[in-house]
Amino acid sequence: MPESNQQLETNQDFVPYQLAEGEEYMNDEQLAHFRKLLLQWKQELMEEVDRTVQHLKEEASNFADPADRATQEEEFSLELRTRDRERKLIKKINDTLEKIDEGDYGYCDACGIEIGIRRLEARPTATLCVDCKSLAEIKEKQIGG
Ligand SMILES: [Zn+2]
């Protein structure tokens, strides 16, 4: 799954973190900021999952015309894929929250440098710094192509 699909889309009351000069990276305040972001995102996703499940239930009780079946089944599989994507994302958010609790959050998995506040605000579940991410994408292309 490309990372670009994981950006925060519905985020009206997002307030960027106000970085003080000389502030320590990933201090308690920053961690609290990202924990809040992640929890809020997870909440939104869970509401979406609920809506999808509800919709599927409503549709399933409505198999009146066999001619509509094909269309409905197509719709179903689309919704199930969406739901699957949402569930994977929720799992990733949970893993990220665990990282915050363990004090591992905000550092590149590959090289260990700081990922950076702004990058994390755009992608709170990012586990690689920009450089390692680009490198991984290049490698992926070489293997895939
Ligand atoms: Zn890195």
Coordinates of N, CA, C and O and ligand atoms in Angstrom, one line a residue:
M1 N 0.9 -1.2 0.0 CA 0.0 0.0 0.0 C 0.9 1.2 0.0 O 1.7 1.4 0.9
P2 N 0.7 2.1 -1.0 CA 1.6 3.3 -1.0 C 1.3 4.2 0.2 O 0.1 4.4 0.6
E3 N 2.3 4.9 0.6 CA 2.2 5.7 1.9 C 1.3 6.9 1.6 O 0.7 7.4 2.5
S4 N 1.2 7.3 0.4 CA 0.5 8.5 0.1 C -1.0 8.4 0.4 O -1.7 9.3 0.6
N5 N -1.5 7.1 0.4 CA -2.9 6.9 0.8 C -3.2 7.0 2.2 O -4.3 6.9 2.6
Q6 N -2.2 7.2 3.0 CA -2.4 7.2 4.4 C -2.4 8.6 5.1 O -2.3 8.7 6.3
Q7 N -2.4 9.5 4.2 CA -2.4 10.9 4.8 C -3.7 11.2 5.5 O -4.7 10.7 5.1
L8 N -3.6 12.1 6.4 CA -4.8 12.6 7.1 C -5.7 13.4 6.1 O -5.2 14.3 5.5
E9 N -6.9 12.9 6.0 CA -7.7 13.6 5.0 C -8.8 14.5 5.7 O -9.0 15.6 5.3
T10 N -9.4 13.9 6.7 CA -10.4 14.7 7.4 C -9.8 15.2 8.7 O -9.7 14.5 9.7
N11 N -9.4 16.4 8.7 CA -8.7 16.9 9.8 C -8.9 18.4 10.0 O -7.9 19.2 10.1
Q12 N -10.1 18.8 10.2 CA -10.5 20.2 10.2 C -9.8 20.9 11.4 O -9.4 22.0 11.3
D13 N -9.9 20.3 12.6 CA -9.4 21.0 13.7 C -7.9 20.7 14.1 O -7.5 20.7 15.2
F14 N -7.2 20.4 13.0 CA -5.7 20.1 13.2 C -5.0 21.4 13.6 O -5.1 22.4 12.8
V15 N -4.2 21.4 14.7 CA -3.4 22.5 15.0 C -2.0 22.1 15.0 O -1.6 21.2 15.8
P16 N -1.1 22.7 14.1 CA 0.3 22.3 14.0 C 1.0 22.6 15.4 O 0.6 23.5 16.1
Y17 N 1.9 21.7 15.7 CA 2.6 21.9 16.9 C 3.5 23.1 16.9 O 4.2 23.4 15.9
Q18 N 3.4 23.9 18.0 CA 4.2 25.2 18.0 C 5.6 24.8 18.7 O 5.6 24.6 19.9
L19 N 6.6 24.8 17.8 CA 7.9 24.4 18.3 C 8.6 25.6 19.0 O 8.8 26.6 18.3
A20 N 9.0 25.4 20.2 CA 9.8 26.4 20.9 C 11.2 26.3 20.5 O 11.7 25.2 20.1
E21 N 12.0 27.4 20.6 CA 13.4 27.4 20.2 C 14.2 26.5 21.2 O 14.0 26.6 22.4
G22 N 15.0 25.6 20.6 CA 15.8 24.8 21.4 C 15.1 23.7 22.1 O 15.6 23.0 23.0
E23 N 13.8 23.5 21.7 CA 13.0 22.4 22.3 C 13.6 21.0 22.0 O 14.0 20.7 20.9
E24 N 13.5 20.2 23.0 CA 14.0 18.8 22.9 C 13.1 18.0 22.0 O 11.9 18.1 22.1
Y25 N 13.7 17.2 21.1 CA 12.9 16.4 20.2 C 12.2 15.3 21.0 O 12.8 14.7 21.8
M26 N 10.9 15.2 20.7 CA 10.1 14.1 21.3 C 10.0 14.2 22.8 O 10.1 13.2 23.5
N27 N 9.9 15.5 23.3 CA 9.6 15.6 24.7 C 8.1 15.3 25.0 O 7.4 15.0 24.1
D28 N 7.8 15.3 26.2 CA 6.4 14.9 26.6 C 5.3 15.6 25.9 O 4.3 15.0 25.5
E29 N 5.5 16.9 25.7 CA 4.5 17.7 25.0 C 4.3 17.3 23.6 O 3.2 17.2 23.1
Q30 N 5.4 17.0 22.9 CA 5.3 16.6 21.5 C 4.7 15.2 21.4 O 3.9 14.9 20.6
L31 N 5.1 14.3 22.3 CA 4.5 13.0 22.4 C 3.0 13.0 22.6 O 2.2 12.3 21.9
A32 N 2.6 13.9 23.5 CA 1.2 14.1 23.8 C 0.4 14.6 22.5 O -0.7 14.2 22.2
H33 N 1.1 15.5 21.8 CA 0.5 16.1 20.6 C 0.3 14.9 19.6 O -0.8 14.9 19.0
F34 N 1.3 14.1 19.4 CA 1.1 13.0 18.4 C 0.2 11.9 18.8 O -0.6 11.3 18.0
R35 N 0.2 11.7 20.1 CA -0.8 10.7 20.7 C -2.2 11.2 20.4 O -3.1 10.4 19.9
K36 N -2.4 12.4 20.6 CA -3.8 13.0 20.4 C -4.2 12.9 18.9 O -5.3 12.5 18.5
L37 N -3.2 13.3 18.0 CA -3.4 13.2 16.6 C -3.8 11.8 16.2 O -4.8 11.6 15.4
L38 N -3.1 10.8 16.7 CA -3.3 9.4 16.3 C -4.6 8.9 16.8 O -5.3 8.2 16.1
L39 N -4.9 9.3 18.0 CA -6.2 8.8 18.6 C -7.4 9.4 17.9 O -8.4 8.7 17.6
Q40 N -7.2 10.6 17.5 CA -8.3 11.3 16.8 C -8.5 10.6 15.4 O -9.6 10.4 15.0
W41 N -7.4 10.3 14.7 CA -7.4 9.7 13.4 C -8.1 8.3 13.6 O -8.9 7.9 12.8
K42 N -7.7 7.6 14.6 CA -8.2 6.2 14.8 C -9.7 6.3 15.0 O -10.5 5.5 14.5
Q43 N -10.2 7.3 15.8 CA -11.6 7.5 16.1 C -12.4 7.7 14.8 O -13.4 7.0 14.6
E44 N -11.8 8.5 13.9 CA -12.5 8.8 12.6 C -12.6 7.5 11.8 O -13.6 7.2 11.2
L45 N -11.5 6.8 11.8 CA -11.5 5.5 11.0 C -12.5 4.5 11.6 O -13.2 3.8 10.8
M46 N -12.6 4.4 12.9 CA -13.5 3.5 13.5 C -14.9 3.9 13.2 O -15.8 3.0 13.0
E47 N -15.2 5.1 13.1 CA -16.5 5.6 12.8 C -16.8 5.2 11.3 O -18.0 4.8 11.0
E48 N -15.8 5.3 10.5 CA -16.0 5.0 9.1 C -16.3 3.5 8.9 O -17.1 3.0 8.2
V49 N -15.5 2.7 9.7 CA -15.8 1.2 9.7 C -17.2 0.9 10.1 O -17.9 0.1 9.4
D50 N -17.7 1.5 11.1 CA -19.0 1.3 11.6 C -20.0 1.7 10.5 O -21.0 0.9 10.3
R51 N -19.8 2.8 9.8 CA -20.7 3.2 8.8 C -20.7 2.1 7.7 O -21.8 1.8 7.1
T52 N -19.5 1.6 7.3 CA -19.4 0.6 6.3 C -20.2 -0.7 6.6 O -21.0 -1.2 5.9
V53 N -20.0 -1.1 7.9 CA -20.7 -2.3 8.3 C -22.2 -2.1 8.3 O -22.9 -3.0 7.9
Q54 N -22.6 -1.0 8.8 CA -24.0 -0.7 8.8 C -24.6 -0.7 7.4 O -25.6 -1.3 7.2
H55 N -23.9 -0.1 6.5 CA -24.3 -0.1 5.1 C -24.4 -1.5 4.5 O -25.4 -1.8 3.8
L56 N -23.4 -2.3 4.8 CA -23.4 -3.7 4.3 C -24.6 -4.4 4.8 O -25.3 -5.2 4.1
K57 N -24.9 -4.2 6.1 CA -26.1 -4.9 6.7 C -27.4 -4.5 6.0 O -28.2 -5.3 5.6
E58 N -27.5 -3.2 5.8 CA -28.7 -2.7 5.1 C -28.9 -3.2 3.7 O -29.9 -3.6 3.3
E59 N -27.8 -3.3 3.0 CA -27.8 -3.7 1.6 C -28.1 -5.2 1.6 O -28.8 -5.7 0.7
A60 N -27.5 -6.0 2.5 CA -27.7 -7.4 2.5 C -29.1 -7.8 2.7 O -29.6 -8.9 2.2
S61 N -29.9 -7.0 3.4 CA -31.3 -7.4 3.6 C -32.2 -6.9 2.5 O -33.4 -6.9 2.6
N62 N -31.6 -6.5 1.4 CA -32.3 -5.9 0.3 C -32.0 -6.5 -1.0 O -31.8 -5.9 -2.1
F63 N -32.0 -7.9 -1.1 CA -31.7 -8.6 -2.3 C -33.0 -8.9 -3.1 O -33.2 -10.0 -3.5
A64 N -33.8 -7.9 -3.3 CA -35.1 -8.2 -3.9 C -35.0 -8.6 -5.4 O -35.4 -9.7 -5.7
D65 N -34.3 -7.8 -6.2 CA -34.2 -8.1 -7.6 C -32.9 -8.8 -8.0 O -31.9 -8.2 -7.8
P66 N -33.0 -10.0 -8.5 CA -31.7 -10.7 -8.9 C -30.9 -9.9 -9.9 O -29.6 -10.1 -9.9
A67 N -31.5 -9.1 -10.7 CA -30.8 -8.3 -11.7 C -29.8 -7.3 -11.0 O -28.8 -6.9 -11.6
D68 N -30.2 -6.9 -9.8 CA -29.4 -5.9 -9.1 C -28.2 -6.6 -8.4 O -27.3 -5.9 -7.9
R69 N -28.2 -7.9 -8.4 CA -27.2 -8.6 -7.6 C -25.8 -8.3 -8.0 O -25.0 -8.1 -7.1
A70 N -25.5 -8.4 -9.3 CA -24.1 -8.2 -9.7 C -23.6 -6.8 -9.3 O -22.5 -6.7 -8.7
T71 N -24.4 -5.8 -9.4 CA -24.1 -4.4 -9.0 C -23.8 -4.4 -7.5 O -22.8 -3.8 -7.1
Q72 N -24.7 -5.1 -6.8 CA -24.6 -5.1 -5.4 C -23.3 -5.8 -4.9 O -22.6 -5.3 -4.0
E73 N -23.0 -6.9 -5.6 CA -21.9 -7.6 -5.2 C -20.6 -6.8 -5.5 O -19.6 -6.9 -4.7
E74 N -20.6 -6.1 -6.6 CA -19.5 -5.2 -6.9 C -19.3 -4.2 -5.8 O -18.2 -3.9 -5.3
E75 N -20.4 -3.6 -5.4 CA -20.4 -2.6 -4.4 C -19.9 -3.2 -3.1 O -19.1 -2.6 -2.4
F76 N -20.3 -4.4 -2.8 CA -19.9 -5.1 -1.6 C -18.4 -5.3 -1.5 O -17.7 -5.0 -0.5
S77 N -17.8 -5.8 -2.6 CA -16.4 -6.0 -2.6 C -15.6 -4.8 -2.5 O -14.5 -4.7 -1.8
L78 N -16.1 -3.7 -3.1 CA -15.5 -2.4 -2.9 C -15.5 -2.0 -1.5 O -14.5 -1.5 -0.9
E79 N -16.6 -2.1 -0.8 CA -16.7 -1.7 0.6 C -15.9 -2.6 1.5 O -15.3 -2.1 2.4
L80 N -15.8 -3.8 1.1 CA -15.0 -4.7 2.0 C -13.5 -4.4 1.8 O -12.8 -4.4 2.8
R81 N -13.1 -4.0 0.6 CA -11.7 -3.6 0.4 C -11.4 -2.3 1.2 O -10.4 -2.2 1.9
T82 N -12.4 -1.4 1.2 CA -12.2 -0.2 2.0 C -12.1 -0.5 3.5 O -11.2 0.0 4.2
R83 N -12.9 -1.4 3.9 CA -13.0 -1.8 5.3 C -11.6 -2.4 5.7 O -11.1 -2.2 6.8
D84 N -11.1 -3.2 4.8 CA -9.9 -3.9 5.0 C -8.7 -2.9 5.2 O -7.9 -3.0 6.0
R85 N -8.8 -1.9 4.3 CA -7.8 -0.8 4.3 C -7.8 -0.1 5.6 O -6.8 0.2 6.2
E86 N -9.1 0.2 6.0 CA -9.2 1.0 7.3 C -8.7 0.2 8.5 O -8.1 0.7 9.4
R87 N -9.0 -1.1 8.4 CA -8.6 -2.0 9.6 C -7.1 -2.1 9.7 O -6.5 -2.1 10.7
K88 N -6.4 -2.2 8.5 CA -5.0 -2.2 8.5 C -4.4 -0.9 9.0 O -3.4 -0.9 9.7
L89 N -5.0 0.2 8.6 CA -4.6 1.5 9.1 C -4.7 1.6 10.6 O -3.9 2.2 11.3
I90 N -5.8 1.1 11.1 CA -6.1 1.2 12.5 C -5.0 0.4 13.3 O -4.5 0.8 14.3
K91 N -4.6 -0.7 12.7 CA -3.6 -1.6 13.3 C -2.3 -0.8 13.3 O -1.5 -0.8 14.3
K92 N -2.0 -0.1 12.2 CA -0.8 0.6 12.1 C -0.8 1.8 13.1 O 0.3 2.1 13.7
I93 N -1.9 2.4 13.3 CA -2.0 3.5 14.3 C -1.8 2.9 15.7 O -1.0 3.5 16.5
N94 N -2.3 1.7 16.0 CA -2.1 1.1 17.3 C -0.6 0.8 17.5 O -0.1 1.0 18.6
D95 N 0.0 0.3 16.5 CA 1.5 0.0 16.6 C 2.2 1.3 16.9 O 3.2 1.3 17.6
T96 N 1.8 2.4 16.2 CA 2.5 3.7 16.4 C 2.3 4.2 17.8 O 3.2 4.7 18.5
L97 N 1.0 4.0 18.3 CA 0.8 4.4 19.7 C 1.6 3.6 20.7 O 2.1 4.2 21.7
E98 N 1.9 2.4 20.4 CA 2.7 1.5 21.2 C 4.2 2.1 21.2 O 4.8 2.1 22.2
K99 N 4.6 2.5 20.0 CA 5.9 3.1 19.9 C 6.1 4.3 20.8 O 7.1 4.6 21.4
I100 N 5.0 5.1 20.8 CA 5.0 6.3 21.7 C 5.2 5.9 23.1 O 6.0 6.5 23.8
D101 N 4.4 4.9 23.5 CA 4.5 4.4 24.9 C 5.9 3.9 25.3 O 6.4 4.0 26.4
E102 N 6.5 3.3 24.3 CA 7.9 2.7 24.5 C 9.0 3.7 24.3 O 10.2 3.4 24.5
G103 N 8.6 4.9 23.9 CA 9.7 5.9 23.7 C 10.5 5.8 22.4 O 11.6 6.3 22.3
D104 N 9.9 5.0 21.5 CA 10.6 4.8 20.2 C 10.1 5.7 19.1 O 10.6 5.6 17.9
Y105 N 9.2 6.5 19.4 CA 8.5 7.2 18.3 C 9.3 8.4 17.8 O 10.0 9.1 18.5
G106 N 9.2 8.6 16.5 CA 9.8 9.8 15.8 C 11.2 9.6 15.3 O 11.8 10.5 14.8
Y107 N 11.7 8.4 15.4 CA 13.1 8.1 14.8 C 13.0 7.1 13.7 O 12.2 6.2 13.7
C108 N 13.9 7.3 12.7 CA 13.9 6.5 11.5 C 14.2 5.0 11.9 O 15.2 4.8 12.5
D109 N 13.4 4.1 11.4 CA 13.7 2.7 11.6 C 14.9 2.2 11.0 O 15.6 1.3 11.4
A110 N 15.3 2.8 9.9 CA 16.5 2.4 9.1 C 17.8 3.0 9.6 O 18.8 2.3 9.8
C111 N 17.8 4.3 9.8 CA 19.1 5.0 10.1 C 19.1 5.6 11.5 O 20.1 6.0 12.0
G112 N 17.9 5.7 12.1 CA 17.9 6.2 13.5 C 17.8 7.7 13.7 O 17.8 8.1 14.8
I113 N 17.9 8.5 12.6 CA 17.8 9.9 12.8 C 16.4 10.4 13.1 O 15.4 9.6 12.9
E114 N 16.2 11.6 13.5 CA 14.9 12.2 13.8 C 14.1 12.3 12.5 O 14.6 12.8 11.5
I115 N 12.9 11.8 12.5 CA 12.0 11.9 11.3 C 11.6 13.3 11.1 O 11.5 13.8 10.0
G116 N 11.3 14.0 12.2 CA 11.0 15.4 12.1 C 9.5 15.7 12.4 O 8.6 14.9 11.9
I117 N 9.2 16.7 13.1 CA 7.9 17.1 13.5 C 6.9 17.3 12.3 O 5.8 16.7 12.3
R118 N 7.3 18.0 11.4 CA 6.4 18.4 10.3 C 6.1 17.2 9.4 O 5.0 17.0 9.0
R119 N 7.1 16.3 9.2 CA 6.8 15.1 8.4 C 5.9 14.2 9.2 O 5.0 13.6 8.6
L120 N 6.1 14.1 10.5 CA 5.2 13.3 11.3 C 3.8 13.8 11.4 O 2.8 13.1 11.5
E121 N 3.7 15.1 11.3 CA 2.3 15.7 11.3 C 1.6 15.4 10.1 O 0.4 15.2 10.1
A122 N 2.3 15.3 8.9 CA 1.7 15.0 7.7 C 1.4 13.5 7.6 O 0.4 13.0 7.1
R123 N 2.3 12.7 8.2 CA 2.2 11.2 8.3 C 2.5 10.7 9.6 O 3.6 10.2 9.9
P124 N 1.6 10.7 10.6 CA 1.9 10.3 11.9 C 2.4 8.9 12.1 O 3.0 8.6 13.1
T125 N 2.1 8.1 11.1 CA 2.6 6.7 11.2 C 3.9 6.4 10.4 O 4.3 5.3 10.3
A126 N 4.5 7.5 10.0 CA 5.8 7.3 9.3 C 6.8 6.7 10.1 O 7.0 7.0 11.3
T127 N 7.6 5.7 9.6 CA 8.6 5.0 10.4 C 10.0 5.3 9.8 O 11.0 4.8 10.3
L128 N 10.0 6.0 8.6 CA 11.3 6.2 7.9 C 11.5 7.7 7.7 O 10.5 8.5 7.5
C129 N 12.7 8.2 7.8 CA 13.0 9.6 7.4 C 12.8 9.8 5.9 O 12.7 8.8 5.2
V130 N 12.8 11.0 5.5 CA 12.6 11.3 4.1 C 13.6 10.6 3.2 O 13.2 10.0 2.2
D131 N 14.9 10.6 3.6 CA 15.9 10.0 2.8 C 15.7 8.5 2.6 O 15.8 8.0 1.5
C132 N 15.5 7.9 3.8 CA 15.4 6.4 3.7 C 14.1 6.0 3.0 O 14.1 5.0 2.3
K133 N 13.1 6.9 3.1 CA 11.8 6.6 2.4 C 12.0 6.7 0.9 O 11.6 5.8 0.2
S134 N 12.8 7.7 0.4 CA 13.0 7.8 -1.0 C 13.8 6.6 -1.5 O 13.6 6.1 -2.5
L135 N 14.8 6.3 -0.7 CA 15.7 5.1 -1.0 C 14.8 3.8 -1.2 O 15.0 3.1 -2.1
A136 N 13.9 3.6 -0.2 CA 13.1 2.4 -0.2 C 12.2 2.4 -1.4 O 12.0 1.4 -2.0
E137 N 11.7 3.6 -1.8 CA 10.8 3.7 -3.0 C 11.6 3.4 -4.2 O 11.1 2.7 -5.1
I138 N 12.9 3.8 -4.3 CA 13.7 3.5 -5.5 C 13.9 2.0 -5.6 O 13.7 1.4 -6.6
K139 N 14.3 1.5 -4.5 CA 14.5 0.0 -4.4 C 13.3 -0.8 -4.9 O 13.3 -1.7 -5.6
E140 N 12.1 -0.3 -4.3 CA 10.9 -1.0 -4.6 C 10.6 -0.9 -6.1 O 10.2 -1.9 -6.7
K141 N 10.9 0.2 -6.7 CA 10.7 0.4 -8.2 C 11.6 -0.6 -8.9 O 11.2 -1.2 -9.9
Q142 N 12.8 -0.7 -8.5 CA 13.8 -1.6 -9.2 C 13.3 -3.0 -9.1 O 13.4 -3.7 -10.1
I143 N 12.9 -3.4 -7.9 CA 12.5 -4.8 -7.8 C 11.2 -5.0 -8.6 O 11.1 -6.0 -9.3
G144 N 10.2 -4.1 -8.4 CA 9.0 -4.2 -9.1 C 9.0 -4.1 -10.6 O 8.3 -4.8 -11.3
G145 N 9.9 -3.2 -11.1 CA 10.0 -3.0 -12.5 C 11.0 -3.9 -13.2 O 11.1 -4.0 -14.4
Ligands
ZN1 ZN 16.5 7.2 7.8

